[in-house]
Tab-separated table of C-alpha atoms in Angstrom:
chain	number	residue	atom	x	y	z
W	1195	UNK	CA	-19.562	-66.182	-136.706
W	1196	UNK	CA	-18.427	-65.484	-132.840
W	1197	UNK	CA	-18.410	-68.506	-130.773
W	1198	UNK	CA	-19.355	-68.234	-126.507
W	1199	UNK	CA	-17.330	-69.560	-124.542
W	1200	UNK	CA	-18.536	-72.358	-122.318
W	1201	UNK	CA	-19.847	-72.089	-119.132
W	1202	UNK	CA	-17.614	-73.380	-116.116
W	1203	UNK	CA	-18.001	-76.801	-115.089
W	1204	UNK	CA	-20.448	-77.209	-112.034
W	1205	UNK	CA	-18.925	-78.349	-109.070
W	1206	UNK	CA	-20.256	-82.229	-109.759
W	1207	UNK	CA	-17.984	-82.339	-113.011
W	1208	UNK	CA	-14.675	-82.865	-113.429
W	1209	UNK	CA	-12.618	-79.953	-114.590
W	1210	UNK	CA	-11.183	-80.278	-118.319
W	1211	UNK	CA	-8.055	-83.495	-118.245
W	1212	UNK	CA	-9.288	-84.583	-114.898
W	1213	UNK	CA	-10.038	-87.836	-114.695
W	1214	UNK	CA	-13.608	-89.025	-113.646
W	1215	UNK	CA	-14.049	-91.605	-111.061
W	1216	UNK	CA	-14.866	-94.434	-113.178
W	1217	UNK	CA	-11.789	-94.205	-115.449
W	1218	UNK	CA	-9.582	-97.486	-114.315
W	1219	UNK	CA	-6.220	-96.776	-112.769
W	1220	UNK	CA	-3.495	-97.278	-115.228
W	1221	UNK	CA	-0.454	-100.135	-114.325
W	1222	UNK	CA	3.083	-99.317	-114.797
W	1223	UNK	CA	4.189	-100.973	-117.988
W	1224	UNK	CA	6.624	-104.153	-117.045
W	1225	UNK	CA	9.800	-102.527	-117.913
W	1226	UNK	CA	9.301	-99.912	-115.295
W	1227	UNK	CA	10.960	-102.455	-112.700
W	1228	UNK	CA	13.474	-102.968	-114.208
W	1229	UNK	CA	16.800	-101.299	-112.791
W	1230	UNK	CA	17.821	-98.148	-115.318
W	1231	UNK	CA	21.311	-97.661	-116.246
W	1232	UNK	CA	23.035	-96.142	-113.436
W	1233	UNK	CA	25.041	-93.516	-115.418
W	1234	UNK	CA	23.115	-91.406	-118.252
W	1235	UNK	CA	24.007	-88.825	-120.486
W	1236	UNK	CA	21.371	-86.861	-122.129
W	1237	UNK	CA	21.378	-84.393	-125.099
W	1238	UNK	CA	18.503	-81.976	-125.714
W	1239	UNK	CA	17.594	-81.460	-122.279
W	1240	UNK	CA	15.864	-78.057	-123.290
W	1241	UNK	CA	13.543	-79.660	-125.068
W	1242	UNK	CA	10.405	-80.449	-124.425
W	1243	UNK	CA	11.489	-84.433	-124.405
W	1244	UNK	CA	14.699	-84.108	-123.066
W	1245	UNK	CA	13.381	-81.488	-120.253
W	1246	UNK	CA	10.357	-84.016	-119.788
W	1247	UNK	CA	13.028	-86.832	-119.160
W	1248	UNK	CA	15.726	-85.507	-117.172
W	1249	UNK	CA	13.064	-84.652	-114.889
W	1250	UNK	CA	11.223	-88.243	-114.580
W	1251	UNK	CA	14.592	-89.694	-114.363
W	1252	UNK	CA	15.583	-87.626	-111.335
W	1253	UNK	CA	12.332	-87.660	-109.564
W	1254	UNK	CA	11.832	-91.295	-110.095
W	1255	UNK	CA	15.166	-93.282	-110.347
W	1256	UNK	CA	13.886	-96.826	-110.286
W	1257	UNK	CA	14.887	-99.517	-108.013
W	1258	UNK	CA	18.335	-99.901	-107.159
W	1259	UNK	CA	18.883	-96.504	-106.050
W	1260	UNK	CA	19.626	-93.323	-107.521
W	1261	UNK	CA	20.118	-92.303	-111.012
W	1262	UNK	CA	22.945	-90.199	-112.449
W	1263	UNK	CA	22.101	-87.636	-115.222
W	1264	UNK	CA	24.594	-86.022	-117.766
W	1265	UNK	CA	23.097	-83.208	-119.055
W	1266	UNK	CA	25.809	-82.473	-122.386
W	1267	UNK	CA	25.505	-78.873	-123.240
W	1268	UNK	CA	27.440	-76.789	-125.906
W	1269	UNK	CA	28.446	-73.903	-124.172
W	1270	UNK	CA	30.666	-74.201	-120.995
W	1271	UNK	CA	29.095	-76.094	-118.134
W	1272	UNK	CA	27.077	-74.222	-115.349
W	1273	UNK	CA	26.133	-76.826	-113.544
W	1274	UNK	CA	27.685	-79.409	-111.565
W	1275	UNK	CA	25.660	-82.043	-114.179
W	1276	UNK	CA	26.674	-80.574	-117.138
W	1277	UNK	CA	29.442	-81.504	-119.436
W	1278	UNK	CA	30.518	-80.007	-122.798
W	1279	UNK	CA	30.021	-81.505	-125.934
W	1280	UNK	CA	30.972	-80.801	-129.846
W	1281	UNK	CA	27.714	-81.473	-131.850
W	1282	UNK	CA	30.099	-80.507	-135.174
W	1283	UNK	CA	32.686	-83.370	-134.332
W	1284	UNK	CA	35.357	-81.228	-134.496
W	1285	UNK	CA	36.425	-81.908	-131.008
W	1286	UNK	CA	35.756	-86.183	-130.883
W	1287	UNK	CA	38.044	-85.849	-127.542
W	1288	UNK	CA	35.777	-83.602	-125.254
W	1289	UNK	CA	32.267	-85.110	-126.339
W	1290	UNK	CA	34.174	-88.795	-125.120
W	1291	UNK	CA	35.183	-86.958	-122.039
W	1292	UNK	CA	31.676	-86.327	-121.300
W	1293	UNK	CA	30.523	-90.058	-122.702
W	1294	UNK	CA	32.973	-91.036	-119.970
W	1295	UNK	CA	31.840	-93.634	-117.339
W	1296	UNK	CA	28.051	-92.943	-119.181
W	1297	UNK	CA	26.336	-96.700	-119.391
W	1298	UNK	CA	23.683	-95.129	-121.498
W	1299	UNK	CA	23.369	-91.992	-123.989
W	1300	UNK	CA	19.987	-90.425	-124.871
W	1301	UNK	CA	20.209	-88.420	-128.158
W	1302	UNK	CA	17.394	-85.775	-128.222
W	1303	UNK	CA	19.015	-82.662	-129.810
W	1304	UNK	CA	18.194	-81.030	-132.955
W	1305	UNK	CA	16.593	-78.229	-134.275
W	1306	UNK	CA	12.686	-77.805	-134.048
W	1307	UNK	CA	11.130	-78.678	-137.130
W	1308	UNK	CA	8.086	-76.402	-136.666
W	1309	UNK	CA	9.789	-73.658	-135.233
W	1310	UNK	CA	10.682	-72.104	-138.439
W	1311	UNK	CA	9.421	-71.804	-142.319
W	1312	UNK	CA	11.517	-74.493	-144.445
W	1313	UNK	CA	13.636	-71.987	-146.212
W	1314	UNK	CA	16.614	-74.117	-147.767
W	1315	UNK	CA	18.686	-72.498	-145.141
W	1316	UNK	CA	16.852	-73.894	-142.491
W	1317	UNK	CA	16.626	-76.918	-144.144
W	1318	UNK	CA	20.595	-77.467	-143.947
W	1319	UNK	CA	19.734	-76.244	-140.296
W	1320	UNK	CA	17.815	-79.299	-139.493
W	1321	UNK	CA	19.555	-81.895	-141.360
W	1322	UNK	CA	23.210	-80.540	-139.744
W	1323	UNK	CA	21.566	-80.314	-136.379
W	1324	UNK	CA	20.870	-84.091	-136.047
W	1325	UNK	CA	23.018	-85.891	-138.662
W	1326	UNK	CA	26.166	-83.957	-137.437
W	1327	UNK	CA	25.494	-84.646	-133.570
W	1328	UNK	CA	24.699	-87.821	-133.839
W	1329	UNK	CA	27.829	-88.755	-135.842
W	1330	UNK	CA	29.868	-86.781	-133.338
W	1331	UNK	CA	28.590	-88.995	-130.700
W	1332	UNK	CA	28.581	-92.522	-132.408
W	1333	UNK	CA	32.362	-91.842	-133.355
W	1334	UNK	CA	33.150	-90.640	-129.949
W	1335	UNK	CA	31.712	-93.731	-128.971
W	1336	UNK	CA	33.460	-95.769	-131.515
W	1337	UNK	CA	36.865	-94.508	-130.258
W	1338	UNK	CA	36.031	-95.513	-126.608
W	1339	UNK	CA	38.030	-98.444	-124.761
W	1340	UNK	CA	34.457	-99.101	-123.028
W	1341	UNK	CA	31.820	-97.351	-124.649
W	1342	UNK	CA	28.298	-96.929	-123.058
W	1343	UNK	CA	26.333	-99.846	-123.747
W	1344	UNK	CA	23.207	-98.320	-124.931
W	1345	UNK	CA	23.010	-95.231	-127.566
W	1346	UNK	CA	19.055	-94.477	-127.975
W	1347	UNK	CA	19.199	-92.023	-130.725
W	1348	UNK	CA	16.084	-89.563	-131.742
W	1349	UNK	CA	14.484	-90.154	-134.582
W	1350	UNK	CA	10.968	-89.577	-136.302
W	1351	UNK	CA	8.032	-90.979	-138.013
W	1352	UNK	CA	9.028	-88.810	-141.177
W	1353	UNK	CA	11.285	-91.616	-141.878
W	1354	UNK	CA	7.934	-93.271	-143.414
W	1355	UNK	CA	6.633	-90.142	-145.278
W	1356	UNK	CA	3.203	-89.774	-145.865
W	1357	UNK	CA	1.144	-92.968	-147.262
W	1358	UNK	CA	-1.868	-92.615	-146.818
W	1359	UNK	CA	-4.091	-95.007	-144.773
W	1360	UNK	CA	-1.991	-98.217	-144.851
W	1361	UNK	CA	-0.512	-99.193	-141.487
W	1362	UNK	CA	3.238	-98.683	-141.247
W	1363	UNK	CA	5.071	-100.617	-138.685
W	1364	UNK	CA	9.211	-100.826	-138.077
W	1365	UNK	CA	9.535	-102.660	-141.278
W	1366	UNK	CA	7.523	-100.216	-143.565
W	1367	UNK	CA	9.512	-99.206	-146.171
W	1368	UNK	CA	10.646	-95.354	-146.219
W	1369	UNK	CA	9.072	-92.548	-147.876
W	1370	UNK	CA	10.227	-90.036	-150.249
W	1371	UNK	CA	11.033	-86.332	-149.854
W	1372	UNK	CA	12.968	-84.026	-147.313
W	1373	UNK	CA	12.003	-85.486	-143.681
W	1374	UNK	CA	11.846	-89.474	-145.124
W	1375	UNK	CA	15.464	-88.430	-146.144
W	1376	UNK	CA	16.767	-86.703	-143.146
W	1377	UNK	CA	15.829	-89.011	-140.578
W	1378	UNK	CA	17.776	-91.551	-143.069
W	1379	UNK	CA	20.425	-89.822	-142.783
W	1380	UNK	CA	20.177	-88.937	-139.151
W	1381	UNK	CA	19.585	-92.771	-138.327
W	1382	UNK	CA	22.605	-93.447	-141.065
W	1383	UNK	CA	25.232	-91.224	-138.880
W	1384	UNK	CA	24.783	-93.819	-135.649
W	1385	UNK	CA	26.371	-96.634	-137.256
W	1386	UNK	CA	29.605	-96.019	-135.625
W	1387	UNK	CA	28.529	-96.882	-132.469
W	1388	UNK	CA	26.090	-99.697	-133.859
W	1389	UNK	CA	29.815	-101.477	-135.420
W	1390	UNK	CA	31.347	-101.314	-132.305
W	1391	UNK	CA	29.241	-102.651	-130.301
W	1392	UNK	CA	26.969	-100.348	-128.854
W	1393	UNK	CA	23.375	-101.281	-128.352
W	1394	UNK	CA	21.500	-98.802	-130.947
W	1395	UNK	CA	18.001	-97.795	-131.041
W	1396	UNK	CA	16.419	-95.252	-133.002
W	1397	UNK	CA	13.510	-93.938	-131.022
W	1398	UNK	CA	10.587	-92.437	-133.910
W	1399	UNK	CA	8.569	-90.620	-132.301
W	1400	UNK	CA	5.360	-89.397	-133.895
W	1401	UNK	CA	3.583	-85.927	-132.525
W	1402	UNK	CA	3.666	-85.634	-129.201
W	1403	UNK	CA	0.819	-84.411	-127.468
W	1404	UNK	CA	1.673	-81.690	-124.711
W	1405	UNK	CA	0.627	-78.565	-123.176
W	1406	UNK	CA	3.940	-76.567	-123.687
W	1407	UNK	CA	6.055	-76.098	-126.562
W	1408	UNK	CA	7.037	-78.670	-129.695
W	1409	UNK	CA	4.484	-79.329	-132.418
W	1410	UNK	CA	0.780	-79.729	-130.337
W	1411	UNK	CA	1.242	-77.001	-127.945
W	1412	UNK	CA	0.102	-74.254	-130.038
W	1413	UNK	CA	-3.050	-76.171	-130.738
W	1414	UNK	CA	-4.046	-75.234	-127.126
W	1415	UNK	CA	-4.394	-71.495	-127.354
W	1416	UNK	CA	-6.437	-71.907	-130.757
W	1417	UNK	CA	-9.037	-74.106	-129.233
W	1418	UNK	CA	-9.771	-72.950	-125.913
W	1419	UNK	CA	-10.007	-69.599	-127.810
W	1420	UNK	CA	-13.144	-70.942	-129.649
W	1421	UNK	CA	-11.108	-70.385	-132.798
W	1422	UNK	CA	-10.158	-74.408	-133.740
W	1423	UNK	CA	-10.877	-76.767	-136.015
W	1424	UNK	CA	-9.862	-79.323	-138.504
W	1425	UNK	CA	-7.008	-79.143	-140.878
W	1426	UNK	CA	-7.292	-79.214	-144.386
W	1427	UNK	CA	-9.927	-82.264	-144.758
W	1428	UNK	CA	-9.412	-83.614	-141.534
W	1429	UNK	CA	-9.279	-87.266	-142.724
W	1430	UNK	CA	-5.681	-87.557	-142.847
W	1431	UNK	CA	-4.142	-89.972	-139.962
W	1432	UNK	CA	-1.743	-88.345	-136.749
W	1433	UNK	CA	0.110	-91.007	-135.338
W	1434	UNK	CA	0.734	-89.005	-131.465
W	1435	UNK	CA	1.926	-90.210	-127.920
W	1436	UNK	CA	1.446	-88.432	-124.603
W	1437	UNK	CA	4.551	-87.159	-123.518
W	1438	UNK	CA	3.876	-89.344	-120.431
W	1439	UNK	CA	4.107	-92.366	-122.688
W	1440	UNK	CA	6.417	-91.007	-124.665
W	1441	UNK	CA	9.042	-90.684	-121.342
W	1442	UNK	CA	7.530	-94.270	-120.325
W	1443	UNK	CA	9.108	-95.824	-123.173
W	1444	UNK	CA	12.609	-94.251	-123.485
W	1445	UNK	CA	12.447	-95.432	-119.661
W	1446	UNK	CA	11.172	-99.334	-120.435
W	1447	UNK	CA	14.099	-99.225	-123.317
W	1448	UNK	CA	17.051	-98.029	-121.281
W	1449	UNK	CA	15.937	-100.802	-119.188
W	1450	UNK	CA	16.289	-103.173	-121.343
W	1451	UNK	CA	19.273	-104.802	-119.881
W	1452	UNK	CA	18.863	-108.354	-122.205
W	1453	UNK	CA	19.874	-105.961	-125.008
W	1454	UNK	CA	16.426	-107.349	-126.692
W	1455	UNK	CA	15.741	-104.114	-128.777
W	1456	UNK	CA	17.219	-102.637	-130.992
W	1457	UNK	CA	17.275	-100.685	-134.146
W	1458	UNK	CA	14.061	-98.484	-134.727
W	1459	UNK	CA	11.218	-98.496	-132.250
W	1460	UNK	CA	8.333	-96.527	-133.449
W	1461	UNK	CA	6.773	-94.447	-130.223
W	1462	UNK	CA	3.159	-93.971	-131.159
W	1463	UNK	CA	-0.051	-94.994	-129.753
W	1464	UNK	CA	-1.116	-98.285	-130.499
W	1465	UNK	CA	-4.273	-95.946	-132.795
W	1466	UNK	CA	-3.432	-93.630	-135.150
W	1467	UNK	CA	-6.409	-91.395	-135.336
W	1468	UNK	CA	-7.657	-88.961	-137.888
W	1469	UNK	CA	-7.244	-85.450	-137.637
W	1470	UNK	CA	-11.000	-84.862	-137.392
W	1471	UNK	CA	-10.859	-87.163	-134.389
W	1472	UNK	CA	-8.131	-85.260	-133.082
W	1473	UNK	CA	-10.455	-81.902	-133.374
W	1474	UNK	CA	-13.085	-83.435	-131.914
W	1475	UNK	CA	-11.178	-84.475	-128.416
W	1476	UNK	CA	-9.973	-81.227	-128.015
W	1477	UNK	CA	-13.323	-79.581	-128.403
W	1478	UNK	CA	-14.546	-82.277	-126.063
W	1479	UNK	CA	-11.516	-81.685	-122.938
W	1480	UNK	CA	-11.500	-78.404	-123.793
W	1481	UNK	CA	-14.897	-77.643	-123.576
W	1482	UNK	CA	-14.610	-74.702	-126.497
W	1483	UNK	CA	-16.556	-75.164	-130.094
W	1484	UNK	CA	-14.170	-76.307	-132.915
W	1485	UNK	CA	-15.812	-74.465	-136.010
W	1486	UNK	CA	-13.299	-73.230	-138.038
W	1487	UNK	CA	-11.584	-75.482	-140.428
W	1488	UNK	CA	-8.590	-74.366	-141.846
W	1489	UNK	CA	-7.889	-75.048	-145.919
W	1490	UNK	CA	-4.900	-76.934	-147.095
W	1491	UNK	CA	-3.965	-74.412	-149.284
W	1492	UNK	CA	-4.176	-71.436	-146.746
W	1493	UNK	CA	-1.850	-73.846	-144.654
W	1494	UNK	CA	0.605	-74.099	-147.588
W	1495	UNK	CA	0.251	-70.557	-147.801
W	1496	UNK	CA	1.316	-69.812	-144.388
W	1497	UNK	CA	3.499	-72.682	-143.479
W	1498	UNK	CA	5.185	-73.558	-147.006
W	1499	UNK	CA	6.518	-77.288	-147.218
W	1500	UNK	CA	6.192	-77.964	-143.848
W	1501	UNK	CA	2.346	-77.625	-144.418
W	1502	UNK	CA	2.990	-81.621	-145.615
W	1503	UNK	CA	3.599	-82.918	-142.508
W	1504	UNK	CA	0.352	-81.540	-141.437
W	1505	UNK	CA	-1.999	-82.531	-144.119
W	1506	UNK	CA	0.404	-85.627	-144.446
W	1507	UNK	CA	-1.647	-88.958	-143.449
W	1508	UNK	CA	0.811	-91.153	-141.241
W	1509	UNK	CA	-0.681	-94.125	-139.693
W	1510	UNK	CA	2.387	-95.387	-138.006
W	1511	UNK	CA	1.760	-98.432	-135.124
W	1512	UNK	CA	4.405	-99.494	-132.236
W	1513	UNK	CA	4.155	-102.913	-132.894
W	1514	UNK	CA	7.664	-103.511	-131.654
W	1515	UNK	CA	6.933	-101.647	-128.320
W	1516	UNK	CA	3.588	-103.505	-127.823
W	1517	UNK	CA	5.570	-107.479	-128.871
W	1518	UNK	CA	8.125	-106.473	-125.966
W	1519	UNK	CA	4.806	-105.716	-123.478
W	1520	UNK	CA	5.259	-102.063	-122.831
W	1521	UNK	CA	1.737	-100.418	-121.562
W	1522	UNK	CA	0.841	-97.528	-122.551
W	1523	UNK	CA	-0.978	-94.974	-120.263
W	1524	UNK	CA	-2.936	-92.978	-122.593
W	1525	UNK	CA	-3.435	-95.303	-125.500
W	1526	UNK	CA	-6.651	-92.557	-126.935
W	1527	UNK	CA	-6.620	-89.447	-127.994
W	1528	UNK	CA	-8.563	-87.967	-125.524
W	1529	UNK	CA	-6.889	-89.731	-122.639
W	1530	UNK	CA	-3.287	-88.356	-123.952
W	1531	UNK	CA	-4.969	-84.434	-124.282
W	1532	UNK	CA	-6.429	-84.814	-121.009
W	1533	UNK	CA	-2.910	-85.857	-119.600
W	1534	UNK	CA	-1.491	-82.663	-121.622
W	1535	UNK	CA	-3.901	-80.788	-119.809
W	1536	UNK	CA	-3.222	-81.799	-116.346
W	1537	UNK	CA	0.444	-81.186	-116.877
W	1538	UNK	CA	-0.117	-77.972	-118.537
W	1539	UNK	CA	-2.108	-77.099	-115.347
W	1540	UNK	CA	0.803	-78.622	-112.878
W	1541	UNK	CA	3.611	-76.828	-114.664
W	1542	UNK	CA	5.098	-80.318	-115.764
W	1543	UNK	CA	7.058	-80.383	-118.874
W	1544	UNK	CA	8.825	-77.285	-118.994
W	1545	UNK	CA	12.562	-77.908	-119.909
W	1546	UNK	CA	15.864	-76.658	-118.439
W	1547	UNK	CA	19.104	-75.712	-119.698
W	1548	UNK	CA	20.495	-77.822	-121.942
W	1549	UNK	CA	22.431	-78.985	-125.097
């Protein structure tokens, strides 16, 4: 079956992700008045998250003034904000040279998860990649006369695995299997910093919903082809977060100058929805027919074990983020693909250089 493509919008409708006229303007949440650390060092800035908040950080500093940003990178530095780092710990004295004078340190390096087939290589690739760079930084930390007060550390909502429909909050118990396992591990290898006194939070993050690059941005080409649809029987929960809210709250938490949170902070939107639901808002922005479901074994086929977190149900809630009063911007699923759409369109997102 060939699908046509839509007609274009007439000039009375709003184009796909813009908003109409009766959505209601969305308020700040309340920690995004409250002054940011002055000094912040920031791994994974080529990613799409790091990329996403190097740039809100410069563009919008917060009151009090302006905002210093680290980038650490591992190569040598090109760039007057860049300063070298040793993700294998080999070298604990330049990755605290770089920490140096920091008041806060965002984690966000690793390898991509869906960028590659889960050959065991790659496997070692992804565990090494976090648990090695995080430990280099939590004992540089640890060896500091005055550390940075704040160590937000990346983390995932494959610490919960997959269990089906029940509601998993920040004290759901873990799941089994590779990813519950690694981002164990990965939260594991902060402690150093955690013991000496460094304000720790583990930032699990569920799919982020963008235009460009990690896990949701190849959905875009496949449905405004014509050629999307549900995966594998569409009933299993994806617990997402616009990248805008997604930036929003590692923002509100390195604001957090009480030192009220701590530990892991799940960064979802407050509904998980189905995957079926999720098809249906991007035929709906999109404006393209979404007839072509795609089989959970074909998936397994073509993606291997990494097909799991796919067909995986994860119905993971922020309750801590929404007890501490953080609003989100795009708390539905069409709201956050609408915002990925607008970006897309504004060239927003795209990351630098980084480490």
């Amino acid at each position: 079956m060939t699908s046509q493509p839509s007609p274009e919008p007439s000039p009375h409708e709003p184009s796909p992700g813009e908003p109409s006229a009766s959505e209601p303007a969305v308020q700040p949440p309340p920690g995004a008045g409250a002054p940011l650390p002055r000094r912040i060092a920031v791994t994974g800035s080529s990613g799409l998250i790091g990329g996403a908040l190097v740039a809100s950080l410069r563009a919008d500093p917060g009151p009090g003034g302006t905002v210093e940003v680290r980038r650490l990178v591992r190569g040598e530095p090109q760039a007057p904000d860049e300063a070298r780092w040793d993700p294998s710990g080999r070298d604990r004295e330049v990755t605290a040279a770089a920490l140096d004078g920091c008041d806060a340190v965002v984690h966000l390096a690793g390898a991509g998860v869906a960028k590659r087939r889960w050959t065991a290589r790659y496997k070692r690739v992804l565990r090494d990649s976090r648990v090695h760079g995080t430990a280099a930084l939590a004992e540089a930390m640890a060896a500091m006369p005055e550390p940075p007060r704040s160590f937000l550390c990346g983390s995932a909502i494959g610490w919960y695995g997959y269990q089906g429909d029940r509601r998993l909050d920040e004290d759901s118990p873990p799941g089994e299997g590779f990813l519950p396992g690694l981002a164990r591990d990965w939260e594991a290898a902060a402690e150093p910093a955690r013991r000496a006194g460094v304000r720790t939070v583990f930032l699990r993050t569920g799919l982020v919903v963008a235009g460009h690059g990690g896990a949701w941005g190849p959905l875009f080409p496949v449905f405004r082809a014509g050629i999307g649809g549900r995966l594998g029987s569409g009933r299993q929960f994806w617990s997402f977060i616009s990248l805008e809210d997604e930036i929003a709250a590692i923002r509100f938490l390195l604001a957090d100058r009480q030192n009220a949170l701590s530990g892991p902070v799940n960064l979802t939107a407050p509904e998980p929805v189905t995957n079926r639901e999720v098809t249906a808002a991007m035929s709906r922005v999109l404006r393209r027919p979404a007839l072509f479901p795609v089989p959970a074994a074909l998936l397994r086929a073509v993606l291997g074990e990494f097909a799991g977190d796919v067909v995986g149900s994860q119905r993971v809630v922020p309750r801590r983020l929404l007890e501490a009063g953080f609003v989100f911007a795009h708390p539905g699923i069409e709201e956050a693909v609408r915002a990925a759409v607008r970006a897309r369109g504004s060239g927003k997102g795209r990351p630098a250089r980084g480490g």
